[in-house]
Coordinates of C-alpha atoms and ligand atoms in Angstrom, one line a residue:
Chain A
M11 CA -34.8 -61.5 -14.6
K12 CA -36.8 -63.8 -12.3
N13 CA -37.7 -67.1 -13.5
Y14 CA -40.7 -66.8 -15.7
W15 CA -42.6 -70.0 -16.6
H16 CA -45.4 -70.0 -19.3
S17 CA -47.8 -72.3 -20.4
V18 CA -48.2 -70.6 -23.7
T19 CA -45.4 -71.3 -26.0
L20 CA -44.1 -71.5 -29.6
E21 CA -43.1 -74.5 -31.7
S22 CA -40.8 -72.7 -33.7
E23 CA -41.0 -75.1 -36.8
L24 CA -44.3 -74.4 -37.5
C25 CA -44.2 -70.6 -37.1
N26 CA -43.6 -68.9 -40.4
G27 CA -43.2 -65.3 -38.8
C28 CA -46.6 -64.0 -40.1
T29 CA -47.8 -61.1 -37.8
N30 CA -51.3 -62.4 -37.0
C31 CA -50.2 -63.3 -33.3
L32 CA -47.9 -60.0 -33.3
R33 CA -50.8 -57.5 -33.6
R34 CA -53.0 -59.5 -31.2
C35 CA -51.3 -59.9 -28.3
P36 CA -52.7 -57.4 -25.6
T37 CA -49.5 -56.8 -23.8
E38 CA -47.1 -56.3 -26.8
A39 CA -45.2 -59.4 -25.9
I40 CA -44.7 -61.0 -29.0
R41 CA -41.7 -60.1 -31.6
I42 CA -40.7 -61.5 -34.7
R43 CA -36.7 -62.1 -34.7
N44 CA -35.4 -64.1 -37.7
G45 CA -38.5 -64.9 -39.2
K46 CA -39.9 -66.8 -35.9
A47 CA -42.3 -65.2 -33.2
K48 CA -40.4 -65.0 -29.9
I49 CA -42.6 -64.7 -26.8
I50 CA -40.9 -61.7 -24.0
K51 CA -41.6 -64.2 -20.9
E52 CA -42.0 -61.3 -18.6
R53 CA -44.9 -59.6 -20.3
C54 CA -46.8 -62.5 -21.4
I55 CA -50.1 -63.1 -19.1
D56 CA -51.0 -66.5 -20.9
C57 CA -54.4 -65.2 -22.3
G58 CA -54.2 -67.6 -25.1
E59 CA -55.0 -64.9 -27.7
C60 CA -52.0 -66.2 -29.7
I61 CA -53.0 -69.8 -29.5
R62 CA -56.3 -68.9 -30.9
V63 CA -55.2 -66.7 -33.8
C64 CA -52.2 -68.4 -35.2
P65 CA -53.3 -70.0 -38.6
Y66 CA -50.4 -72.8 -38.5
H67 CA -50.8 -73.7 -34.8
A68 CA -47.6 -72.9 -33.8
K69 CA -48.4 -71.6 -30.5
K70 CA -49.5 -74.0 -28.0
A71 CA -50.2 -74.5 -24.1
L72 CA -47.4 -76.7 -22.5
A73 CA -49.3 -79.5 -20.6
N74 CA -48.9 -82.6 -19.1
D75 CA -50.0 -85.9 -21.0
L76 CA -51.4 -89.0 -19.3
S77 CA -47.8 -90.5 -18.6
I78 CA -47.6 -88.1 -15.8
L79 CA -50.1 -90.3 -13.9
N80 CA -47.4 -92.8 -13.6
N81 CA -45.3 -90.6 -11.0
Y82 CA -47.9 -91.0 -8.3
K83 CA -49.6 -93.9 -6.5
Y84 CA -52.9 -92.3 -6.0
K85 CA -54.2 -90.1 -8.7
I86 CA -57.1 -87.5 -8.6
A87 CA -58.9 -85.9 -11.4
L88 CA -59.7 -82.3 -11.0
V89 CA -62.6 -81.6 -13.5
S90 CA -62.9 -78.1 -14.3
L91 CA -65.9 -76.2 -14.7
P92 CA -66.0 -75.8 -18.7
L93 CA -66.1 -79.6 -19.0
Y94 CA -69.9 -79.4 -18.0
G95 CA -70.5 -77.4 -21.5
Q96 CA -68.6 -79.6 -23.5
F97 CA -71.2 -82.5 -24.2
C98 CA -74.9 -82.1 -25.6
L99 CA -77.2 -81.9 -23.2
E100 CA -78.4 -85.4 -23.6
K101 CA -75.5 -87.0 -21.9
D102 CA -75.3 -87.4 -18.3
I103 CA -72.6 -85.2 -16.9
N104 CA -72.3 -87.6 -13.8
K105 CA -71.6 -90.6 -16.1
V106 CA -69.1 -88.4 -17.8
F107 CA -67.3 -87.8 -14.6
N108 CA -67.3 -91.6 -14.0
C109 CA -65.4 -91.6 -17.3
F110 CA -62.3 -90.7 -15.6
Y111 CA -62.2 -93.7 -13.6
D112 CA -61.3 -95.7 -16.7
I113 CA -58.6 -93.1 -17.8
D114 CA -56.6 -94.5 -14.8
F115 CA -57.9 -91.8 -12.0
D116 CA -58.5 -93.3 -8.9
F117 CA -60.7 -90.3 -7.3
V118 CA -62.7 -87.7 -9.2
Y119 CA -63.6 -84.4 -7.8
D120 CA -66.1 -81.7 -9.1
V121 CA -64.5 -78.3 -9.2
A122 CA -67.5 -76.5 -9.7
Y123 CA -68.1 -77.4 -6.0
A124 CA -65.7 -75.1 -4.7
A125 CA -67.6 -72.5 -6.7
D126 CA -70.6 -72.8 -4.5
I127 CA -68.1 -72.6 -1.4
L128 CA -66.8 -69.4 -2.8
T129 CA -70.3 -68.2 -3.8
V130 CA -71.4 -68.0 -0.1
L131 CA -68.3 -66.3 1.0
Q132 CA -68.3 -63.3 -1.7
K133 CA -72.0 -62.9 -1.2
D134 CA -70.9 -61.4 2.1
L135 CA -67.9 -59.9 1.0
V136 CA -69.9 -57.9 -1.6
K137 CA -72.1 -56.6 1.5
S138 CA -68.9 -55.7 3.4
S139 CA -66.7 -52.6 3.0
E140 CA -63.6 -54.6 3.7
I141 CA -62.3 -54.1 0.5
P142 CA -62.7 -51.0 -2.1
K143 CA -65.5 -51.3 -4.7
P144 CA -65.8 -52.3 -7.3
L145 CA -64.5 -56.1 -6.3
I146 CA -62.6 -57.5 -8.4
A147 CA -63.0 -61.6 -8.9
T148 CA -60.4 -63.3 -10.6
L149 CA -61.2 -66.6 -11.5
C150 CA -59.1 -65.9 -14.6
P151 CA -55.6 -65.6 -13.6
A152 CA -54.5 -63.7 -17.0
I153 CA -56.6 -61.0 -15.7
T154 CA -54.7 -61.2 -12.4
R155 CA -51.6 -60.8 -14.4
L156 CA -52.9 -58.2 -16.4
I157 CA -53.7 -56.0 -13.4
Q158 CA -50.3 -56.4 -12.0
I159 CA -48.8 -55.1 -15.0
R160 CA -51.2 -52.8 -16.3
F161 CA -53.4 -51.8 -13.4
P162 CA -51.5 -52.3 -10.2
S163 CA -53.5 -49.7 -8.5
L164 CA -56.3 -52.0 -8.6
I165 CA -54.6 -54.7 -7.0
D166 CA -56.6 -53.5 -3.6
H167 CA -59.8 -54.4 -5.4
I168 CA -59.0 -57.9 -5.8
I169 CA -60.8 -60.7 -3.9
P170 CA -58.4 -62.3 -1.8
F171 CA -59.6 -65.9 -2.0
E172 CA -57.9 -68.9 -4.3
S173 CA -59.5 -70.4 -7.2
P174 CA -62.1 -73.3 -7.2
M175 CA -59.3 -75.4 -8.7
E176 CA -57.0 -74.9 -5.7
I177 CA -59.5 -75.1 -2.9
T178 CA -60.5 -78.6 -4.4
A179 CA -57.1 -79.9 -4.8
R180 CA -56.5 -78.9 -1.3
M181 CA -59.7 -80.6 0.0
A182 CA -59.3 -83.3 -2.3
K183 CA -56.1 -84.3 -1.6
R184 CA -56.6 -83.9 2.2
E185 CA -59.3 -86.4 1.9
V186 CA -57.7 -88.8 0.2
A187 CA -54.9 -88.7 2.4
E188 CA -57.1 -89.2 5.5
K189 CA -59.1 -91.9 3.8
L190 CA -56.3 -94.2 2.7
G191 CA -54.0 -93.3 5.5
V192 CA -51.0 -92.3 3.1
S193 CA -48.8 -89.3 2.8
M194 CA -49.9 -86.3 0.4
D195 CA -46.5 -86.8 -1.7
E196 CA -48.1 -90.4 -2.8
I197 CA -50.9 -88.5 -4.1
G198 CA -51.0 -86.6 -7.4
A199 CA -53.8 -84.0 -8.2
F200 CA -54.5 -83.2 -11.9
Y201 CA -56.4 -80.5 -13.3
I202 CA -58.6 -81.3 -16.6
A203 CA -57.4 -77.9 -18.2
Q204 CA -59.5 -75.2 -20.4
C205 CA -56.5 -73.1 -20.7
P206 CA -52.9 -72.2 -20.5
A207 CA -53.6 -69.3 -18.0
K208 CA -54.6 -72.1 -15.5
I209 CA -51.9 -74.3 -16.1
T210 CA -49.3 -71.5 -15.5
S211 CA -51.0 -70.3 -12.3
I212 CA -50.3 -74.1 -11.1
N213 CA -46.5 -73.6 -12.1
K214 CA -46.2 -69.9 -11.1
P215 CA -49.1 -69.7 -8.2
L216 CA -50.3 -66.2 -7.7
G217 CA -51.3 -65.2 -4.0
I218 CA -50.1 -68.8 -2.8
K219 CA -46.7 -70.4 -2.3
K220 CA -47.3 -73.4 -4.1
S221 CA -50.2 -75.2 -5.7
Y222 CA -51.6 -78.7 -4.4
V223 CA -52.2 -79.4 -8.0
D224 CA -49.4 -81.5 -9.7
G225 CA -50.2 -81.3 -13.2
A226 CA -52.9 -80.2 -15.9
I227 CA -54.0 -82.2 -18.7
P228 CA -56.2 -80.3 -21.7
I229 CA -59.6 -81.2 -22.0
S230 CA -59.0 -81.5 -25.7
K231 CA -56.6 -84.3 -25.1
L232 CA -59.3 -86.3 -23.5
Y233 CA -62.1 -85.6 -25.3
S234 CA -62.2 -88.3 -27.6
K235 CA -61.4 -90.7 -25.1
L236 CA -64.2 -89.4 -22.7
L237 CA -66.6 -90.0 -25.4
K238 CA -65.6 -93.5 -26.2
I239 CA -65.6 -94.5 -22.6
Y240 CA -69.0 -93.0 -22.0
K241 CA -70.0 -95.3 -24.5
E242 CA -68.9 -98.3 -22.6
I243 CA -69.5 -97.9 -19.1
D244 CA -72.7 -98.1 -16.9
N245 CA -71.6 -97.5 -13.5
T246 CA -72.7 -94.1 -12.1
K247 CA -71.1 -93.3 -8.8
K248 CA -72.0 -90.1 -7.7
I249 CA -69.4 -87.5 -8.3
Q250 CA -71.1 -84.2 -9.7
K251 CA -71.6 -82.3 -6.6
A252 CA -72.1 -78.9 -7.6
S253 CA -75.3 -76.8 -7.7
G254 CA -76.6 -74.8 -10.9
K255 CA -75.3 -71.7 -9.7
G256 CA -71.5 -73.2 -9.0
I257 CA -71.5 -74.5 -12.6
G258 CA -72.9 -71.3 -13.9
W259 CA -69.5 -69.6 -13.0
A260 CA -68.1 -71.5 -16.1
R261 CA -69.5 -68.8 -18.3
V262 CA -69.2 -64.8 -18.1
G263 CA -71.6 -63.6 -15.7
G264 CA -72.1 -66.5 -13.8
Q265 CA -70.5 -65.5 -10.6
S266 CA -72.7 -62.7 -10.2
F267 CA -75.7 -64.3 -10.9
A268 CA -74.7 -67.1 -8.4
I269 CA -74.0 -64.3 -5.7
G270 CA -77.5 -63.0 -6.5
I271 CA -76.5 -59.3 -7.1
D272 CA -77.6 -56.9 -9.5
N273 CA -75.0 -54.1 -9.4
Y274 CA -72.3 -55.8 -11.4
L275 CA -70.0 -55.8 -14.7
A276 CA -69.4 -59.3 -16.3
V277 CA -67.0 -59.0 -19.0
D278 CA -65.3 -61.3 -21.5
G279 CA -62.5 -60.9 -24.0
I280 CA -59.3 -59.5 -23.0
E281 CA -59.5 -56.2 -25.1
N282 CA -63.1 -55.5 -23.5
V283 CA -61.7 -56.2 -20.1
I284 CA -58.7 -53.4 -20.6
K285 CA -61.1 -50.9 -21.6
V286 CA -63.2 -51.8 -18.1
L287 CA -60.2 -51.7 -16.1
E288 CA -59.2 -48.2 -17.6
E289 CA -62.7 -47.0 -16.5
I290 CA -62.3 -48.7 -12.9
E291 CA -58.8 -47.1 -12.4
L292 CA -60.3 -43.6 -13.1
G293 CA -62.9 -44.2 -10.6
K294 CA -65.9 -43.8 -12.8
L295 CA -67.3 -47.2 -11.7
N296 CA -67.2 -46.7 -8.0
N297 CA -70.8 -47.3 -8.1
I298 CA -70.4 -50.8 -9.2
D299 CA -70.1 -53.5 -6.4
F300 CA -68.5 -56.4 -8.2
F301 CA -66.7 -57.0 -11.5
E302 CA -65.9 -60.3 -13.0
G303 CA -63.6 -60.2 -16.1
Y304 CA -62.4 -63.2 -18.3
A305 CA -59.6 -63.3 -20.9
C306 CA -61.6 -65.5 -23.3
I307 CA -65.0 -64.5 -25.0
T308 CA -68.1 -66.1 -23.0
G309 CA -65.6 -66.7 -20.0
C310 CA -63.9 -69.8 -19.3
V311 CA -66.2 -72.2 -21.5
G312 CA -64.3 -70.1 -24.2
G313 CA -61.0 -71.2 -23.1
P314 CA -58.7 -72.2 -25.7
L315 CA -58.0 -76.0 -24.6
N316 CA -61.8 -76.7 -24.6
V317 CA -63.4 -78.5 -27.7
E318 CA -67.0 -77.4 -28.1
N319 CA -67.9 -73.9 -29.7
P320 CA -67.9 -71.4 -26.6
F321 CA -71.2 -69.9 -27.5
I322 CA -72.6 -73.4 -27.6
A323 CA -71.0 -74.6 -24.6
K324 CA -72.1 -70.9 -22.7
S325 CA -75.8 -71.8 -24.0
R326 CA -75.3 -75.6 -22.5
I327 CA -74.0 -74.1 -19.3
R328 CA -76.7 -71.6 -18.7
K329 CA -79.6 -74.7 -19.4
I330 CA -77.7 -76.8 -16.9
A331 CA -77.3 -74.1 -14.4
S332 CA -81.1 -73.4 -14.5
S333 CA -82.0 -76.9 -14.3
F334 CA -79.7 -78.4 -11.5
G335 CA -80.4 -78.2 -7.9
D336 CA -79.5 -75.6 -5.1
S337 CA -76.4 -75.3 -3.5
E338 CA -75.8 -77.9 -0.7
V339 CA -72.8 -75.4 0.8
D340 CA -73.5 -74.7 4.5
K341 CA -72.5 -71.3 5.4
K342 CA -70.9 -72.5 8.7
E343 CA -68.8 -74.8 6.7
A344 CA -67.8 -72.3 4.2
Y345 CA -66.4 -70.0 6.9
R346 CA -65.1 -72.9 8.8
M347 CA -62.8 -73.5 5.9
L348 CA -61.8 -70.0 5.3
E349 CA -60.9 -69.7 8.9
E350 CA -58.8 -72.7 8.7
G351 CA -56.9 -71.2 5.9
K352 CA -58.0 -73.5 2.8
I353 CA -59.3 -70.6 1.0
G354 CA -57.7 -67.0 1.8
L355 CA -54.8 -65.9 -0.5
T356 CA -51.5 -66.1 1.9
E357 CA -49.0 -64.1 -0.3
K358 CA -49.5 -60.4 -1.3
I359 CA -50.1 -59.8 -5.0
K360 CA -47.5 -57.4 -6.0
P361 CA -47.4 -54.9 -8.8
L362 CA -45.1 -56.2 -11.8
S363 CA -43.6 -52.9 -13.3
I364 CA -42.1 -54.7 -15.9
L365 CA -42.6 -52.0 -18.5
K366 CA -40.8 -49.3 -17.1
L367 CA -37.4 -48.0 -19.1
D368 CA -35.3 -47.6 -16.4
S369 CA -35.4 -47.8 -12.3
N370 CA -34.1 -44.4 -12.2
I371 CA -36.6 -42.0 -13.0
Q372 CA -34.5 -39.4 -14.4
R373 CA -32.6 -41.8 -16.9
A374 CA -36.3 -43.2 -17.6
I375 CA -37.1 -39.6 -18.5
E376 CA -34.2 -39.3 -21.1
K377 CA -34.8 -42.6 -22.5
M378 CA -38.3 -41.6 -23.2
E379 CA -37.2 -38.5 -24.8
F380 CA -34.8 -40.7 -26.7
L381 CA -37.8 -43.1 -27.6
E382 CA -40.0 -40.4 -29.1
K383 CA -37.2 -39.2 -31.2
I384 CA -36.7 -42.4 -32.7
Y385 CA -40.7 -42.8 -33.2
K386 CA -40.6 -39.3 -34.9
K387 CA -38.1 -40.9 -37.4
L388 CA -40.3 -44.1 -37.9
P389 CA -43.0 -43.9 -40.7
G390 CA -45.9 -44.6 -38.2
I391 CA -47.8 -47.2 -40.3
D392 CA -47.4 -50.2 -37.8
C393 CA -46.8 -52.5 -40.5
G394 CA -45.1 -55.2 -38.5
S395 CA -42.6 -55.9 -40.8
C396 CA -39.7 -55.1 -38.5
G397 CA -41.1 -57.3 -35.9
A398 CA -42.4 -55.2 -33.3
P399 CA -46.2 -54.6 -33.1
T400 CA -46.2 -50.8 -33.8
C401 CA -43.8 -48.4 -34.7
H402 CA -44.0 -47.2 -31.0
A403 CA -42.9 -50.7 -29.9
M404 CA -40.2 -50.5 -32.3
A405 CA -39.0 -47.4 -30.9
E406 CA -39.1 -49.0 -27.5
D407 CA -37.3 -52.0 -28.3
V408 CA -34.5 -49.8 -30.0
V409 CA -34.4 -47.6 -26.6
R410 CA -34.0 -51.0 -24.7
G411 CA -31.4 -52.2 -27.0
K412 CA -33.5 -54.7 -28.4
A413 CA -33.6 -53.7 -32.1
S414 CA -31.9 -51.4 -34.1
I415 CA -33.6 -48.4 -36.4
D416 CA -32.4 -50.2 -39.4
D417 CA -34.6 -53.1 -38.9
C418 CA -37.4 -50.7 -40.3
V419 CA -38.2 -51.9 -43.4
I420 CA -40.0 -48.9 -44.8
K421 CA -37.1 -46.7 -43.9
Q422 CA -34.5 -49.3 -45.7
R423 CA -36.5 -49.4 -48.8
K424 CA -36.7 -45.5 -48.7
K425 CA -33.1 -45.5 -48.3
I426 CA -32.3 -47.6 -51.1
S427 CA -34.5 -45.8 -53.5
G428 CA -32.8 -42.8 -52.7
S429 CA -35.5 -40.7 -51.2
R430 CA -34.8 -39.5 -47.5
G431 CA -36.1 -41.7 -44.8
Chain B
M8 CA -41.1 -33.7 -26.4
D9 CA -38.9 -31.1 -25.1
S10 CA -35.9 -31.1 -23.4
N11 CA -34.8 -28.1 -20.9
K12 CA -31.3 -28.1 -20.0
N13 CA -31.3 -27.6 -16.2
N14 CA -34.4 -29.1 -15.7
I15 CA -35.1 -32.3 -17.5
G16 CA -38.4 -33.3 -18.6
I17 CA -41.2 -34.7 -21.1
K18 CA -44.1 -32.7 -22.5
L19 CA -46.7 -34.2 -23.9
E20 CA -49.4 -32.5 -25.9
Y21 CA -53.1 -33.6 -26.5
E22 CA -55.6 -31.5 -28.9
V23 CA -59.1 -32.3 -27.3
K24 CA -61.8 -31.7 -29.6
K25 CA -65.5 -30.5 -29.3
D26 CA -68.1 -33.2 -28.7
D27 CA -65.5 -35.7 -29.7
F28 CA -66.6 -38.7 -27.2
T29 CA -65.1 -41.1 -29.2
R30 CA -61.9 -40.0 -28.4
A31 CA -62.5 -38.8 -24.9
G32 CA -60.1 -40.6 -22.3
E33 CA -57.4 -41.2 -25.3
A34 CA -55.2 -38.5 -23.9
S35 CA -55.3 -39.8 -20.3
S36 CA -54.8 -43.3 -21.3
N37 CA -51.9 -42.4 -23.4
I38 CA -50.6 -40.3 -20.3
K39 CA -50.9 -43.5 -18.2
K40 CA -49.0 -45.6 -20.5
V41 CA -46.2 -43.1 -20.5
L42 CA -45.9 -42.9 -16.9
R43 CA -46.1 -46.6 -16.7
Q44 CA -43.0 -46.7 -18.9
L45 CA -41.2 -44.3 -16.6
G46 CA -41.9 -46.4 -13.6
I47 CA -43.9 -44.0 -11.7
D48 CA -45.4 -45.3 -8.5
S49 CA -49.1 -46.5 -9.6
D50 CA -51.1 -44.2 -7.1
V51 CA -49.4 -41.1 -8.7
I52 CA -50.4 -42.9 -12.2
R53 CA -54.1 -43.4 -11.1
R54 CA -54.5 -39.9 -9.7
T55 CA -52.9 -38.2 -12.9
A56 CA -55.2 -40.2 -15.1
I57 CA -58.2 -39.3 -13.2
A58 CA -57.2 -35.3 -13.3
T59 CA -56.3 -35.4 -16.9
Y60 CA -59.4 -37.1 -17.9
E61 CA -61.6 -34.7 -15.8
A62 CA -60.0 -32.3 -17.8
E63 CA -60.2 -33.7 -21.0
I64 CA -63.8 -34.5 -20.6
N65 CA -64.9 -31.1 -19.4
I66 CA -63.2 -29.7 -22.5
V67 CA -65.2 -32.0 -24.7
I68 CA -68.5 -31.2 -23.0
H69 CA -68.4 -27.8 -21.8
S70 CA -66.0 -25.9 -24.3
E71 CA -65.2 -25.2 -28.0
G72 CA -62.0 -27.3 -28.0
G73 CA -58.8 -27.2 -26.6
T74 CA -55.4 -28.8 -25.4
I75 CA -54.2 -31.0 -22.7
T76 CA -50.4 -30.4 -22.1
V77 CA -48.7 -32.4 -19.3
Y78 CA -44.9 -32.0 -18.2
I79 CA -43.3 -34.7 -16.5
K80 CA -40.5 -34.1 -14.2
P81 CA -38.2 -36.3 -12.1
D82 CA -40.1 -34.8 -8.9
R83 CA -43.8 -33.6 -10.4
I84 CA -46.2 -34.0 -12.8
E85 CA -47.6 -30.6 -14.0
M86 CA -51.1 -30.6 -15.8
I87 CA -52.5 -28.0 -17.9
A88 CA -55.9 -27.8 -19.4
E89 CA -56.8 -24.8 -21.8
D90 CA -59.6 -24.2 -24.1
S91 CA -60.8 -21.7 -26.4
G92 CA -63.9 -20.7 -24.6
P93 CA -66.8 -19.6 -23.6
G94 CA -65.5 -19.8 -20.1
I95 CA -67.1 -20.2 -16.8
E96 CA -69.5 -17.6 -15.2
D97 CA -69.0 -18.5 -11.8
V98 CA -65.9 -20.2 -10.9
R99 CA -66.7 -20.4 -7.4
L100 CA -70.0 -22.2 -8.1
A101 CA -68.3 -24.5 -10.3
M102 CA -66.0 -25.9 -8.1
Q103 CA -68.7 -27.0 -5.9
E104 CA -69.6 -30.8 -5.5
G105 CA -72.6 -31.4 -7.6
F106 CA -72.9 -28.3 -9.4
S107 CA -73.3 -29.0 -13.2
T108 CA -74.7 -27.2 -16.1
A109 CA -74.8 -30.5 -18.1
S110 CA -77.8 -30.9 -20.4
N111 CA -79.9 -34.2 -20.1
K112 CA -78.4 -35.6 -23.1
I113 CA -75.0 -35.4 -21.3
R114 CA -76.2 -36.9 -18.2
E115 CA -77.8 -39.9 -19.9
L116 CA -74.4 -40.5 -21.2
G117 CA -73.2 -40.7 -17.7
F118 CA -71.6 -37.0 -17.0
G119 CA -72.8 -34.1 -15.3
A120 CA -72.6 -35.3 -11.9
G121 CA -70.7 -32.0 -10.9
M122 CA -67.9 -34.0 -9.6
G123 CA -64.9 -33.4 -12.0
L124 CA -63.7 -30.2 -11.0
P125 CA -63.9 -31.2 -7.3
N126 CA -62.0 -34.4 -7.8
M127 CA -59.2 -32.6 -10.1
K128 CA -58.6 -30.5 -6.9
K129 CA -58.7 -33.4 -4.5
Y130 CA -56.3 -35.9 -6.3
T131 CA -53.9 -33.1 -7.4
D132 CA -51.4 -31.6 -5.0
E133 CA -51.8 -28.2 -6.7
F134 CA -55.1 -27.0 -8.7
Y135 CA -55.7 -23.7 -10.0
I136 CA -58.3 -22.7 -12.3
D137 CA -58.8 -19.3 -14.3
S138 CA -61.7 -18.8 -16.3
Q139 CA -64.1 -15.8 -17.4
K140 CA -67.4 -15.9 -18.8
G141 CA -66.5 -15.5 -22.7
G142 CA -62.8 -16.3 -22.6
S143 CA -61.1 -19.3 -22.2
T144 CA -60.8 -21.6 -19.5
T145 CA -57.4 -22.5 -18.0
V146 CA -56.6 -25.3 -15.5
K147 CA -53.2 -26.0 -14.2
M148 CA -52.4 -28.9 -11.7
T149 CA -49.5 -30.5 -10.1
I150 CA -48.9 -33.9 -8.5
Y151 CA -45.4 -34.3 -6.5
I152 CA -43.9 -37.5 -7.2
Ligands
LIG16 N1 -63.6 -26.2 -19.9 C1 -64.8 -25.6 -19.1 N2 -65.2 -24.6 -20.1 C2 -66.6 -24.0 -19.7 N3 -67.2 -24.6 -18.6 C3 -66.7 -25.5 -17.7 C4 -65.6 -26.3 -18.0 N4 -65.0 -26.9 -17.2 C5 -66.3 -26.9 -16.2 N5 -67.3 -26.2 -16.4 C6 -68.4 -25.8 -16.2 O1 -68.3 -26.2 -14.4 C7 -69.4 -27.0 -14.3 C8 -68.7 -28.0 -13.2 O2 -67.9 -28.9 -13.8 P1 -67.6 -30.5 -13.4 O3 -66.4 -30.7 -14.2 O4 -67.0 -30.2 -11.7 O5 -68.9 -31.2 -13.5 P2 -69.6 -31.6 -14.9 O6 -68.3 -31.4 -15.7 O7 -70.8 -30.8 -15.1 O8 -69.9 -33.2 -14.5 P3 -69.0 -34.5 -14.1 O9 -67.4 -33.7 -14.1 O10 -69.0 -34.8 -12.9 O11 -69.4 -35.4 -15.4 C9 -69.6 -27.7 -15.3 O12 -71.2 -27.9 -15.4 C10 -69.6 -26.6 -16.5 O13 -70.8 -25.6 -16.3
LIG17 S1 -61.3 -66.9 -19.0 FE1 -61.0 -68.7 -18.2 S2 -60.5 -70.2 -19.9 FE2 -60.0 -68.3 -20.5 S3 -58.1 -67.8 -19.8 FE3 -59.1 -66.7 -18.3 S4 -59.3 -68.5 -16.7 FE4 -58.6 -69.4 -18.6
LIG18 MG1 -66.6 -32.5 -15.7

């Protein structure tokens, strides 16, 4: 097994073995074993559905706390796009950015500015025929993983650019190192995170060898601190740098709006994204130029580590986006960065065929026949009591040697009551 | 699922109902899932999905209902779409890109470009269609793995 690392984890003392997460997981990555949920690591895409749905808050995102700042001499805050939507509109967002200085950061960067840079490049990419249509934008790493696992034939459609977070981290670290004349090792860049998918993409990056980001601190952990500091400070160094369009990337549809195209599809919510990817795979949407998909309802403002209600935050983003100025990004500058290797992906995104039953097709077919035989013996009511999300998943677990058909509670009950199972 | 002694394989069978748009696409989506579990190459999966989807939709739109049967063997995937009529008047014409008898209503749903049959042929390695007016339509397709 490859070494998987996931931000989404289970705090087992809090888990009471209910089946809420089991049913909601879009990749059937959860099983209940011995009364506790277990995450099958190779299947998890860190979409955060289980975190959202767990009534006992037993699922959480592994992240850093502020103590990680002590490991570095110079500290950079990479402020994520959704932060824009977390405060009432009366608050000066640039002042919010300044609050990070009072949480021990030496430098603060506006990640949304990198969205402005990407907007310039994506605009041209849509016009070219380099990549098959629809282009798939992957601001959301959960969607990229989903494509690797369930829609590998669509990997070619993925826009081969890094995320705003990563681009900002590279830019910020270089700038700071140059300015201070210090080595990059002394500088720590920390993402103010809205979701576990982003945190996982720092530890297990997609399309690049190593992330420039050194840690992630959830927005939710800093929120009350920021509110408090906001009341106390009055210094206002100009940090906020992004245009309204760049900021707009925080919500579903924002990328398409920024690029200024009509012929796009913007989809939020992991189940909805799956449905549309199915259609794209069937070639039914070849007439669409651009697709942006998000695991979270409303887009990244709906990420599980935000504080504000996703719909309120989304509406704010829309308002902010229309009231902020135009992008200052120079087209030449964007292309220079691309040519200097500061934007493009360097590694191929590979299919992950983790769903296969066997690497030998003959044996896989035999196992599939066995699977169907077992499935026919199960009641087919998908009750979840055995710990698998569906009877079909249960049959699969039996074939993979991960469960026994006797784990079926309904069958057992029938046996005990004497009727045929 | 049938197991044939000298030639192992899997049989998948789906009933496709006339005019049932809500379930259209279910068969091909299901077939895709099975193929993924078998570790089949993603391009083959996509082509199989397209071919079975188009066959499925044609049964929904143009026929009285029928079945899609898929045999998965170690070296190939065989697909058979069969319905209970009313058949195609001129198969050669139906095979032409852009030819469609779909009503305006159907076109509003996004079908009726006249590309289904041509695409089935394009994405499969072997394609065979048999149909007469008043009789049933049978489409047989094979993709080699
Ligand atoms: N199973 C069938 N039974 C009866 N007629 C059929 C059947 N399949 C296809 N046809 C006829 O052949 C024509 C062409 O089929 P084809 O699938 O190529 O296009 P379409 O279904 O009309 O449009 P599209 O597939 O692009 O949505 C149909 O319009 C219909 O008249
Ligand atoms: S939509 Fe945004 S917030 Fe939600 S998982 Fe994806 S990247 Fe994270
Ligand atoms: Mg058709």
